[in-house]
């Protein structure tokens, strides 16, 4: 059993597809072990994406992530990290496979509907960023 972190980004929350995206997880064997809707502060977003601080798109990414509320969830299941990445599709929705979350709900690489941890190690760090252990079950 593995855990990973998912974020439904502001574009998808604004579009009203929280339920449709959570359904993709549950319909594909991922349990929602924790979930909450929150408004990130600028310092939250900067800390969460610190790994991208030197990238040219960092400021745009932070501005976008605080442009409205997000839904953060802990997904649990066998190979949860890789499974979630598969359900999400490629970072650029134009390259995302048909039937993936980004192909179906994202507009472009800035507003690409979802975030998912990219390794089991990062998943543990990202989950601890948003949730205490007693919020996860
Ligand atoms: P992810 O793991 O698929 O979300 O992709 P990354 O970890 O590489 O990038 C984090 C986020 O930064 C992506 O989801 C995009 O929203 C954004 N991003 C990544 N690459 C680019 C880029 O080349 N241009 C812009 N504008 N945003 C990008």
GROMACS .gro file of C-alpha atoms and ligand atoms in nm, residues 9 49 52 55 57 60-61 64 85 88-91 102 109-112 114-116 118, ligand 1:
model
   50
    9UNK     CA    1  -0.555   2.309  -0.924
   49UNK     CA    2   0.721   2.448  -0.547
   52UNK     CA    3   1.118   2.497  -0.931
   55UNK     CA    4   1.277   2.793  -1.346
   57UNK     CA    5   0.790   2.980  -1.513
   60UNK     CA    6   0.359   3.232  -1.318
   61UNK     CA    7   0.320   2.896  -1.147
   64UNK     CA    8  -0.166   3.054  -1.082
   85UNK     CA    9   0.062   1.004  -1.269
   88UNK     CA   10  -0.317   1.264  -1.481
   89UNK     CA   11  -0.149   1.243  -1.823
   90UNK     CA   12   0.143   1.450  -1.953
   91UNK     CA   13   0.229   1.790  -1.797
  102UNK     CA   14  -0.532   1.664  -1.823
  109UNK     CA   15   0.066   2.382  -1.944
  110UNK     CA   16   0.004   2.671  -1.699
  111UNK     CA   17  -0.349   2.567  -1.611
  112UNK     CA   18  -0.314   2.191  -1.621
  114UNK     CA   19  -0.388   1.859  -1.138
  115UNK     CA   20  -0.064   1.804  -0.953
  116UNK     CA   21   0.063   1.463  -0.849
  118UNK     CA   22   0.650   1.246  -0.890
  138LIG     P1   23   0.414   1.786  -1.325
  138LIG     O1   24   0.482   1.699  -1.224
  138LIG     O2   25   0.357   1.709  -1.442
  138LIG     O3   26   0.309   1.876  -1.264
  138LIG     O4   27   0.524   1.881  -1.389
  138LIG     P2   28   0.653   1.955  -1.326
  138LIG     O5   29   0.680   1.909  -1.185
  138LIG     O6   30   0.763   1.945  -1.425
  138LIG     O7   31   0.609   2.108  -1.322
  138LIG     C1   32   0.525   2.157  -1.220
  138LIG     C2   33   0.422   2.249  -1.281
  138LIG     O8   34   0.487   2.363  -1.336
  138LIG     C3   35   0.344   2.189  -1.399
  138LIG     O9   36   0.235   2.112  -1.361
  138LIG     C4   37   0.303   2.312  -1.475
  138LIG    O10   38   0.185   2.369  -1.418
  138LIG     C5   39   0.420   2.405  -1.455
  138LIG     N1   40   0.515   2.395  -1.567
  138LIG     C6   41   0.604   2.296  -1.593
  138LIG     N2   42   0.674   2.320  -1.704
  138LIG     C7   43   0.630   2.439  -1.750
  138LIG     C8   44   0.666   2.520  -1.861
  138LIG    O11   45   0.753   2.488  -1.943
  138LIG     N3   46   0.597   2.637  -1.873
  138LIG     C9   47   0.499   2.675  -1.786
  138LIG     N4   48   0.437   2.789  -1.804
  138LIG     N5   49   0.464   2.601  -1.680
  138LIG    C10   50   0.528   2.486  -1.663
   0.00000   0.00000   0.00000
